[in-house]
Amino acid sequence: MLNKEQFCKGLTEANLREALERQEFQLYYQPKLELASGTIEGVEALIRWEHPEKGLVSPAEFIPLAEETGLILPIGEWVLRTACKQNKAWQEASIPPMVMAVNLSARQLYQSNLVEKIQLILEETGLSPEYLELEITESIMMNVHHALNILKDLKRIGVQISLDDFGTGYSSLYYLKEFPIDTIKIDQRFVRNCTVDSKDATIVKAIIAMAHQLKIEVIAEGIESKEHLIFLQQNFCNKGQGYLFSKPLPPEELEQRFVEIEQITNREGIPQKVYKQKWLEEALESARQELRDTVRQQQGMIFKFTEQNGKFIHTLCDGELLYRIGLTPEHIIGRELMDFRHVRDAGTKLQYYRRAWEGEEYVTYEGELNGIWYLASLRPIRRGGQVVEVIGSCVDITERKKTEEFIRKSENLSVVGRMAAGFAHEIRNPLTSIKGFVQLLQKEVDKPLYIDTILSEIHRMEDIVGEFLTLAKPQTHQMKEIDVMILLQQVFLLFETQAIMKNIEIIQENSLDFPRIYCDENQIKQVFIHILQNALEAMPDGGTIKVQMLWHDSDSIKFRFVDQGCGISEERMKHIAEPFFSTKEKGTGLGLTISKKIVQEHGGTINIESIVNQGTTVDVILPIKHCVELEH
């Protein structure tokens, strides 16, 4: 006859099937305790095999075979149903509600109907889902996508999820970030030596601190001594499980020992009064940290200042807006405005600071830093009737300012158009008369050099009048589908001779076929002509102009003109495309204004970037939402 060791080595699938059919499996329960109060808050269900001849068989002997043969599925279902039934029975016996923890195997997690089975078991036993906790290990979550979906479904039905043996897997931190985990269990290998090995102690402390930051509870396995308990209490571990409290017990024996087990923490651990005080201090510090995190994560910016020796010194500053404008709390806290703002700007802001410090409620002002506009509101804080500090809050108004600027320019353009029409009509007739008289004089004068010069200037004045009229005239668009490749070729042809004379090469770059665009051909051609003319005039020493056709996004095409000219100064770039502000020393600036107007009326945009003595890049972005595909 085989002894127990020989029997375990020779276990077969048939042996496990018989055990399941004969109901030889039993569940033992190991309590989990709240380390603050010492009360039993839950139990873990652990399977045992009570063989009629060999006695108690450890799960380490038969669970691997059950996994291998697939019998873990019916065994696991039996464990779930039995554990839920037992927990419900305890609740009906007026035992305070506890969470029942059940281990899930890899095969169970990947069952197609796992969620439905668990729901059915909960309904059959009458146990509410919040009293069931499913323990999983990192090793069974190799298929991250599938496991994540299953766990989310389980959370939706209301059960809790615990990550077992934490710290032993290769990707624990990823699971904490992505998976809906309620509790992590520190592996007993770390707990066992945490009081004698500084490295294990550091790991345990770090896991507890990290979990609390992530709003995840921590339970320590393998608590076997008073020293373990005190160490975990000192580091604010939420719950504990181990032989110090109880080994796994049959349900009847566990019931008899409830009171005895719940006295162990108070007897062996930190005195409850002291421990409660430590928890209050920890909770207070946690609340402070949460407040700091909240301030940092809010979209705007919050700051405070007080007066010290006649200076306004900042005592707090944080928020997403602070980082967007290129600063950090270290730039602000402990400093006055002069330390991080331009003297003139700081002087302006100080006036608002002074008004708030003197008690004026709701002082507001607008400011700009590094291209970000913000609206600030200051409010004095009083104690005993005296202002002791001022709190300020800022919100980002950059988009609003851009909109206001766009509206302003649009209104200016409209006004300019009306003025241009009146001006052009007033001077056109006398200008025509002057031109006629000069042409008559030209025939009478032997040396017409001066007359030619006068006529040249008159032609220029006529061009300017023409630009005014183009700007003012309501446009009736002749919209049709245009092949932009042909349109560009026509424009290049106009500049061919001029480019050769200036030793300038115009290079077209595009490697893709583009659809036709729906536009006014003459107007878009006018835009391209003006941009190329500006580029040629900016390159007196020759060079290269690149013209590229690019996809801007799926709905628009970008026409990019890149020259190697003299560039545009930063000051002029601020006013680019505004009426009467030219890129050249002589000019009305109307060419770019008209071009911008045409492109905007087509639903597009013009963007200009330039570096002095290096060149200018002009991007014309036009939508193709009305386009049709080229016929091949």
XYZ file of C-alpha atoms in Angstrom:
632
model
C 0.000 0.000 0.000
C 1.341 3.450 -0.969
C 2.304 5.854 1.774
C 1.167 9.513 1.591
C 4.360 10.721 -0.129
C 4.172 8.014 -2.787
C 0.474 8.693 -3.275
C 1.091 12.413 -3.879
C 3.851 11.699 -6.381
C 1.602 9.326 -8.328
C -1.511 11.516 -8.383
C -3.649 11.164 -11.513
C -6.540 13.020 -13.087
C -8.784 10.112 -12.075
C -7.826 10.616 -8.410
C -8.898 14.278 -8.590
C -12.156 13.440 -10.349
C -13.020 10.907 -7.653
C -12.200 13.410 -4.910
C -14.497 15.989 -6.515
C -17.332 13.470 -6.974
C -16.970 12.124 -3.407
C -16.873 15.665 -1.979
C -13.514 15.090 -0.334
C -12.442 18.716 -0.820
C -12.937 21.144 2.061
C -12.481 24.875 2.527
C -10.438 26.298 5.371
C -10.560 29.999 6.181
C -7.727 32.278 7.317
C -8.802 35.607 8.856
C -7.648 39.036 7.686
C -7.519 41.741 10.342
C -7.658 45.510 10.338
C -4.348 46.475 11.944
C -5.807 49.692 13.368
C -8.716 48.124 15.259
C -7.822 44.437 15.335
C -11.229 43.392 13.990
C -11.635 40.604 11.456
C -12.665 42.290 8.232
C -12.468 39.278 5.940
C -11.236 35.764 5.373
C -9.413 33.949 2.604
C -10.872 30.628 1.432
C -8.151 27.962 1.042
C -8.879 24.515 -0.396
C -7.816 21.317 1.322
C -8.182 17.656 0.291
C -9.302 15.394 3.120
C -8.400 11.969 1.714
C -10.196 9.096 3.577
C -6.957 7.098 3.798
C -4.054 9.534 3.333
C -5.447 12.335 5.453
C -5.027 16.063 4.640
C -3.356 16.609 1.256
C -1.727 20.024 0.683
C -2.996 22.064 -2.288
C 0.638 22.347 -3.426
C 0.406 18.623 -4.243
C -2.740 18.645 -6.371
C -3.397 22.183 -7.680
C -0.646 21.985 -10.382
C -2.201 18.744 -11.686
C -5.656 20.329 -11.605
C -4.336 23.274 -13.663
C -2.658 20.949 -16.145
C -5.690 18.710 -16.686
C -8.298 21.470 -16.698
C -10.005 20.099 -13.579
C -9.245 23.437 -11.937
C -12.399 24.767 -13.637
C -14.933 22.545 -11.856
C -12.845 22.636 -8.664
C -12.618 26.427 -8.838
C -16.355 26.738 -9.420
C -16.974 24.517 -6.375
C -14.658 26.722 -4.270
C -16.472 29.906 -5.365
C -19.914 28.517 -4.675
C -18.953 26.990 -1.301
C -17.157 30.141 -0.108
C -20.076 32.414 -1.068
C -22.555 30.066 0.600
C -20.459 30.034 3.797
C -20.161 33.836 3.879
C -23.909 34.211 3.469
C -24.453 31.687 6.270
C -22.220 33.715 8.594
C -24.158 36.882 7.770
C -27.453 35.121 8.551
C -25.937 33.969 11.847
C -25.529 37.663 12.784
C -21.754 37.611 12.420
C -20.606 41.071 11.216
C -20.307 41.119 7.407
C -16.896 40.113 6.074
C -15.274 40.018 2.643
C -14.668 36.496 1.340
C -11.451 36.233 -0.701
C -11.182 33.460 -3.309
C -8.167 32.744 -5.502
C -8.694 32.705 -9.266
C -6.478 30.463 -11.385
C -5.146 31.265 -14.850
C -7.582 28.879 -16.534
C -10.518 30.374 -14.659
C -9.593 33.931 -15.628
C -9.606 32.983 -19.293
C -12.948 31.178 -19.241
C -15.241 32.766 -21.783
C -18.197 32.765 -19.348
C -16.365 33.562 -16.079
C -18.300 36.754 -15.334
C -21.659 35.086 -16.002
C -20.720 32.136 -13.758
C -19.771 34.422 -10.865
C -22.976 36.427 -11.269
C -24.995 33.204 -11.224
C -23.219 31.937 -8.081
C -23.862 35.251 -6.297
C -27.543 35.079 -7.227
C -27.852 31.435 -6.156
C -26.198 32.003 -2.765
C -27.774 35.421 -2.131
C -24.398 37.038 -1.371
C -23.998 40.696 -2.304
C -21.051 41.169 -4.726
C -19.233 43.661 -2.455
C -18.573 40.786 -0.025
C -16.655 38.757 -2.626
C -12.993 39.464 -3.380
C -11.183 37.680 -6.213
C -7.442 37.259 -5.730
C -5.288 37.108 -8.854
C -1.525 36.973 -9.379
C 0.573 38.874 -11.905
C 1.611 35.652 -13.598
C -1.921 34.950 -14.823
C -2.217 38.345 -16.545
C 0.310 37.847 -19.332
C -2.363 38.619 -21.921
C -2.828 42.152 -20.630
C -5.622 43.206 -23.008
C -7.800 40.182 -22.293
C -7.174 40.245 -18.534
C -7.940 43.965 -18.345
C -11.299 43.521 -20.073
C -12.255 40.610 -17.792
C -11.326 42.525 -14.639
C -13.291 45.573 -15.768
C -16.332 43.350 -16.335
C -15.906 41.840 -12.860
C -15.678 45.318 -11.327
C -18.871 46.279 -13.117
C -20.816 43.541 -11.316
C -19.487 44.878 -7.997
C -16.866 42.357 -6.788
C -13.490 43.428 -5.396
C -10.123 42.628 -7.001
C -6.934 41.857 -5.069
C -3.443 41.490 -6.521
C -1.714 38.625 -4.687
C 2.040 38.064 -4.123
C 2.771 41.702 -4.968
C 6.413 42.535 -5.591
C 7.424 39.214 -7.109
C 6.342 39.904 -10.720
C 8.214 41.793 -13.405
C 5.554 44.402 -14.165
C 3.746 45.114 -10.909
C 3.736 48.893 -11.347
C 2.087 48.637 -14.762
C -0.718 46.544 -13.292
C -1.291 49.070 -10.516
C -1.597 51.840 -13.099
C -3.859 50.107 -15.604
C -5.887 47.487 -13.738
C -8.900 48.127 -11.454
C -7.167 46.857 -8.304
C -8.732 47.444 -4.857
C -6.104 45.739 -2.692
C -2.530 44.528 -3.017
C -1.062 41.765 -0.857
C 2.606 42.140 0.017
C 4.264 38.803 -0.574
C 5.179 37.017 2.647
C 8.799 36.679 1.508
C 9.244 40.423 2.118
C 7.212 40.451 5.349
C 9.070 37.484 6.842
C 12.404 39.374 6.992
C 11.208 42.981 7.228
C 12.378 43.296 10.851
C 15.869 41.889 10.247
C 16.719 42.839 6.664
C 16.890 46.547 5.836
C 16.282 45.915 2.130
C 13.091 43.963 2.792
C 12.023 46.654 5.244
C 12.576 49.357 2.604
C 10.588 47.390 0.006
C 7.645 46.899 2.381
C 7.623 50.598 3.346
C 7.781 51.661 -0.298
C 4.916 49.357 -1.324
C 2.684 50.685 1.468
C 3.465 54.346 0.713
C 2.975 53.895 -3.033
C -0.315 52.021 -2.616
C -1.707 54.721 -0.342
C -0.798 57.392 -2.901
C -2.719 55.351 -5.481
C -5.713 54.970 -3.116
C -5.172 51.202 -2.921
C -5.396 49.246 0.346
C -2.486 47.061 1.488
C -2.594 43.709 3.230
C 0.553 41.984 4.475
C 0.766 38.196 4.293
C 2.889 36.020 6.534
C 2.651 37.962 9.818
C 4.138 35.507 12.280
C 5.524 37.597 15.136
C 4.799 40.561 17.352
C 7.714 42.387 15.677
C 6.109 41.934 12.257
C 2.842 43.375 13.542
C 4.435 46.445 15.144
C 6.596 47.176 12.085
C 3.539 47.057 9.790
C 1.491 49.220 12.159
C 4.286 51.788 12.358
C 4.228 52.019 8.568
C 0.418 52.219 8.323
C -0.295 48.909 6.615
C -4.079 48.561 6.427
C -4.579 44.836 7.033
C -2.682 41.728 8.032
C -2.896 37.971 7.645
C -0.703 35.258 9.126
C -0.064 32.671 11.799
C 0.301 35.324 14.526
C -3.471 35.699 14.269
C -4.527 32.268 13.051
C -3.666 29.480 10.679
C -6.388 28.474 8.153
C -9.258 26.875 10.076
C -12.461 24.956 9.308
C -15.501 27.283 9.500
C -16.818 25.945 12.843
C -13.452 26.341 14.590
C -12.949 29.838 13.166
C -16.363 30.892 14.498
C -15.392 29.718 17.993
C -12.145 31.725 17.903
C -13.455 35.036 16.535
C -13.260 36.902 19.858
C -9.854 35.451 20.755
C -8.363 36.393 17.367
C -9.665 39.966 17.543
C -7.864 40.522 20.868
C -4.413 39.697 19.456
C -3.705 43.036 17.765
C -4.474 45.065 20.888
C -2.451 42.704 23.033
C 0.624 42.305 20.837
C 0.683 45.489 18.805
C 0.934 49.224 19.426
C -1.555 50.447 22.088
C -4.741 51.417 20.306
C -4.818 54.975 21.638
C -1.271 55.630 20.392
C -2.010 53.930 17.098
C -5.151 56.000 16.498
C -3.122 59.171 17.093
C -0.518 58.016 14.560
C -3.272 57.292 12.031
C -4.770 60.752 12.590
C -1.367 62.358 11.968
C -0.886 60.236 8.864
C -4.396 61.080 7.621
C -3.693 64.796 8.172
C -0.433 64.618 6.233
C -2.171 62.607 3.515
C -4.872 65.300 3.280
C -2.205 67.994 2.985
C -0.468 66.073 0.238
C -3.756 65.554 -1.552
C -4.424 69.285 -1.358
C -0.976 69.995 -2.825
C -1.624 67.493 -5.610
C -5.041 69.008 -6.291
C -3.588 72.517 -6.525
C -0.912 71.281 -8.929
C -3.400 69.459 -11.145
C -5.991 72.216 -11.450
C -5.966 73.843 -14.884
C -5.285 77.383 -13.739
C -2.842 78.685 -11.159
C -3.149 79.542 -7.464
C -0.719 81.716 -5.554
C -0.468 83.549 -2.237
C 1.696 86.401 -1.020
C 2.286 88.347 2.142
C 4.133 91.554 3.007
C 7.582 91.194 4.558
C 9.763 94.230 5.215
C 7.812 96.280 2.685
C 8.033 93.618 -0.019
C 5.371 91.274 -1.315
C 6.791 87.761 -0.978
C 5.054 84.756 -2.525
C 4.373 81.900 -0.115
C 2.541 79.525 -2.479
C 2.269 79.037 -6.222
C 1.209 75.999 -8.238
C -1.087 74.775 -10.991
C -0.887 73.597 -14.595
C -0.911 77.168 -15.935
C 2.304 77.918 -14.041
C 4.167 75.208 -15.947
C 2.622 76.210 -19.289
C 4.063 79.707 -18.968
C 7.500 78.208 -18.350
C 7.841 78.596 -14.572
C 7.863 76.275 -11.541
C 6.968 76.854 -7.865
C 10.704 77.207 -7.164
C 10.808 80.301 -9.405
C 8.051 81.995 -7.361
C 7.915 80.853 -3.724
C 10.019 82.996 -1.396
C 10.496 85.664 -4.047
C 8.984 88.987 -5.015
C 7.750 90.029 -8.454
C 11.014 91.772 -9.360
C 12.848 88.443 -9.076
C 11.067 86.750 -11.987
C 9.295 89.474 -14.005
C 10.621 92.384 -16.057
C 10.968 95.515 -13.931
C 8.346 97.486 -15.891
C 5.846 94.597 -15.824
C 6.532 93.932 -12.137
C 5.901 97.584 -11.369
C 2.489 97.420 -13.029
C 1.528 94.242 -11.146
C 2.660 95.738 -7.831
C -0.104 98.315 -8.079
C -2.690 95.530 -8.099
C -0.887 93.699 -5.275
C -0.941 96.880 -3.192
C -4.670 97.434 -3.769
C -5.472 93.894 -2.598
C -3.150 94.177 0.416
C -4.899 97.396 1.413
C -8.189 95.498 1.555
C -9.810 95.968 -1.855
C -11.919 92.917 -2.695
C -11.675 91.107 -6.027
C -8.861 92.991 -7.725
C -8.479 91.692 -11.292
C -5.964 92.235 -14.065
C -4.763 90.637 -17.272
C -1.187 89.613 -17.941
C 0.960 87.859 -20.526
C 4.095 85.774 -20.203
C 5.814 83.688 -22.860
C 2.856 83.984 -25.207
C 0.285 82.863 -22.591
C -2.402 85.354 -21.567
C -4.045 84.991 -18.163
C -6.688 86.675 -16.033
C -5.694 87.076 -12.376
C -8.031 87.711 -9.448
C -6.712 88.823 -6.026
C -8.568 88.601 -2.729
C -7.333 89.649 0.724
C -7.478 87.152 3.615
C -8.182 88.720 7.030
C -7.589 87.544 10.567
C -8.762 89.706 13.439
C -9.829 92.334 10.926
C -6.314 92.668 9.490
C -5.141 91.514 6.063
C -2.542 88.810 6.690
C -2.132 87.445 3.167
C -3.582 87.718 -0.318
C -4.674 84.729 -2.365
C -4.679 84.919 -6.143
C -6.042 82.683 -8.861
C -5.315 82.778 -12.583
C -7.071 81.282 -15.595
C -5.782 80.924 -19.147
C -7.455 83.411 -21.528
C -5.081 82.965 -24.477
C -7.780 81.645 -26.798
C -10.098 84.484 -25.849
C -7.387 87.042 -26.609
C -6.704 85.405 -29.981
C -10.398 85.572 -30.810
C -10.582 89.224 -29.784
C -7.528 89.996 -31.933
C -9.041 88.200 -34.911
C -12.296 90.142 -34.533
C -10.367 93.402 -34.194
C -8.394 92.744 -37.355
C -11.542 91.696 -39.211
C -13.277 94.896 -38.154
C -10.214 96.921 -39.145
C -10.186 95.240 -42.529
C -13.840 96.111 -43.056
C -13.257 99.749 -42.088
C -10.156 99.903 -44.266
C -12.142 98.515 -47.173
C -14.738 101.276 -46.905
C -12.068 103.958 -46.523
C -10.119 102.483 -49.432
C -13.144 102.614 -51.730
C -13.794 106.278 -50.966
C -10.131 107.214 -51.226
C -9.596 105.338 -54.502
C -12.649 106.839 -56.221
C -11.731 110.360 -55.047
C -8.244 110.274 -56.583
C -8.813 108.053 -59.619
C -10.314 110.705 -61.904
C -7.755 113.487 -61.223
C -4.973 110.892 -61.451
C -6.212 109.861 -64.893
C -6.247 113.498 -65.992
C -2.689 114.079 -64.740
C -1.534 110.975 -66.552
C -3.077 112.255 -69.807
C -1.382 115.670 -69.504
C 2.001 114.048 -68.804
C 1.625 111.782 -71.829
C 0.934 114.870 -74.013
C 3.992 116.594 -72.582
C 6.052 113.495 -73.332
C 5.524 114.057 -77.060
C 6.631 117.709 -76.854
C 9.810 117.237 -74.793
C 13.083 116.233 -76.461
C 14.571 114.577 -73.370
C 11.750 112.637 -71.719
C 13.823 111.186 -68.805
C 11.984 113.143 -66.140
C 8.671 112.545 -67.895
C 9.378 108.767 -67.886
C 10.128 108.929 -64.179
C 6.892 110.815 -63.506
C 4.905 108.295 -65.570
C 6.558 105.431 -63.667
C 5.410 106.893 -60.382
C 1.929 107.515 -61.809
C 1.756 103.833 -62.842
C 2.709 102.926 -59.311
C -0.050 105.155 -57.944
C -2.506 103.441 -60.293
C -1.404 100.064 -58.965
C -2.019 101.257 -55.418
C -5.469 102.561 -56.350
C -6.151 99.169 -57.950
C -5.169 97.437 -54.726
C -7.515 99.691 -52.755
C -10.391 98.885 -55.080
C -9.668 95.165 -54.928
C -9.707 95.342 -51.143
C -12.958 97.298 -51.017
C -14.890 95.571 -53.794
C -17.355 92.880 -52.714
C -16.074 89.675 -54.261
C -18.248 87.473 -56.408
C -16.373 84.211 -56.345
C -16.109 82.217 -59.549
C -15.843 78.926 -57.707
C -14.946 75.774 -59.594
C -12.781 72.680 -59.347
C -9.143 73.541 -60.079
C -6.079 71.396 -60.679
C -3.622 73.141 -58.360
C -0.622 71.657 -60.169
C -1.615 73.460 -63.378
C -2.397 76.649 -61.453
C 1.086 76.690 -59.913
C 2.729 76.065 -63.282
C 0.901 79.103 -64.682
C 2.196 81.240 -61.809
C 5.774 79.978 -62.242
C 5.618 80.874 -65.951
C 4.851 84.504 -65.066
C 8.026 84.756 -62.979
C 10.359 82.739 -65.198
C 12.098 85.706 -66.879
C 12.261 87.791 -63.697
C 13.782 84.855 -61.769
C 16.469 84.271 -64.410
C 17.444 87.959 -64.390
C 17.763 87.898 -60.579
C 19.705 84.584 -60.631
C 16.932 82.897 -58.632
C 15.882 79.273 -59.095
C 12.262 78.347 -58.323
C 12.031 74.683 -57.346
C 8.731 72.848 -57.069
C 8.640 69.871 -54.676
C 5.726 67.468 -54.495
C 5.753 63.708 -54.849
C 2.080 62.940 -54.428
C -1.031 63.347 -56.534
C -3.410 65.860 -55.028
C -7.134 66.181 -55.599
C -8.679 69.181 -57.294
C -9.705 71.977 -54.962
C -12.887 74.000 -55.142
C -11.836 77.665 -55.350
C -11.787 80.932 -57.319
C -8.846 80.294 -59.663
C -7.994 83.946 -60.299
C -8.066 84.901 -56.645
C -5.874 82.002 -55.473
C -3.518 82.747 -58.366
C -3.362 86.352 -57.132
C -2.325 85.110 -53.669
C 0.454 82.913 -55.070
C 1.681 85.719 -57.351
C 1.919 88.153 -54.462
C 3.839 85.682 -52.253
C 6.318 84.861 -55.031
C 6.770 88.545 -55.883
C 7.628 89.295 -52.252
C 10.098 86.383 -52.228
C 11.839 87.596 -55.403
C 12.111 91.156 -54.093
C 13.612 89.857 -50.820
C 16.470 88.102 -52.686
C 18.565 90.769 -54.497
C 21.613 88.486 -54.462
C 19.869 85.469 -55.980
C 19.239 82.083 -54.403
C 16.539 79.447 -54.316
C 12.799 79.557 -53.721
C 11.178 76.242 -52.848
C 7.484 75.710 -53.443
C 6.061 72.594 -51.804
C 2.631 70.986 -51.883
C 1.958 69.005 -48.694
C -0.962 67.359 -46.950
C -1.759 69.524 -43.910
C -4.320 67.019 -42.685
C -6.889 64.740 -44.299
C -9.090 67.738 -45.206
C -6.636 70.400 -46.341
C -3.543 71.047 -48.482
C -0.572 73.194 -47.480
C 1.260 75.310 -50.110
C 4.654 76.202 -48.660
C 6.856 78.971 -50.147
C 10.392 79.063 -48.712
C 12.825 81.814 -49.756
C 16.413 82.640 -48.786
C 15.842 86.372 -48.636
C 16.517 89.129 -46.153
C 13.721 88.030 -43.838
C 11.331 90.097 -41.743
C 12.233 91.577 -38.371
C 10.488 90.372 -35.219
C 8.857 93.775 -34.737
C 7.405 93.776 -38.262
C 6.230 90.169 -37.859
C 3.923 91.298 -35.041
C 1.923 93.364 -37.527
C 2.242 91.220 -40.621
C -0.786 91.256 -42.941
C -2.254 94.307 -41.210
C -3.376 97.087 -43.592
C -0.759 99.766 -44.316
C 2.003 97.767 -42.635
C 4.387 96.500 -45.281
C 7.222 93.967 -45.173
C 9.202 96.425 -47.288
C 10.419 99.911 -46.589
C 8.152 101.198 -49.366
C 4.717 99.692 -49.730
C 1.133 99.801 -48.564
C 1.010 96.328 -47.045
C -2.258 95.817 -48.882
C -0.946 92.888 -50.934
C -0.658 90.616 -47.906
C -3.866 92.000 -46.445
C -5.765 91.154 -49.629
C -4.123 87.736 -49.828
C -5.113 86.975 -46.247
C -8.663 88.109 -46.956
C -8.914 85.868 -50.040
C -7.581 82.810 -48.207
C -9.909 83.381 -45.229
C -12.896 83.666 -47.573
C -11.886 80.260 -48.935
C -11.927 78.829 -45.409
C -8.127 78.700 -45.155
C -5.261 80.350 -43.278
C -1.908 81.983 -44.013
C 1.003 81.464 -41.625
C 4.297 83.339 -41.944
C 7.592 82.601 -40.197
C 10.763 84.550 -40.836
C 14.335 84.973 -39.602
C 16.295 88.094 -40.531
C 19.030 87.368 -43.115
C 17.961 83.717 -43.354
C 14.645 83.795 -45.162
C 10.876 83.541 -44.905
C 8.440 80.635 -45.011
C 4.833 81.284 -46.026
C 2.235 78.511 -45.604
C -1.099 78.815 -47.387
C -3.519 76.185 -46.083
C -6.658 75.582 -48.145
C -9.468 73.115 -47.404
C -10.392 70.393 -49.901
C -13.746 69.470 -48.392
C -15.455 70.317 -51.700
C -12.955 68.397 -53.787
C -13.469 65.457 -56.094
C -10.852 62.839 -56.862
C -8.808 63.138 -60.053
C -9.963 60.821 -62.757
C -7.317 58.309 -63.725
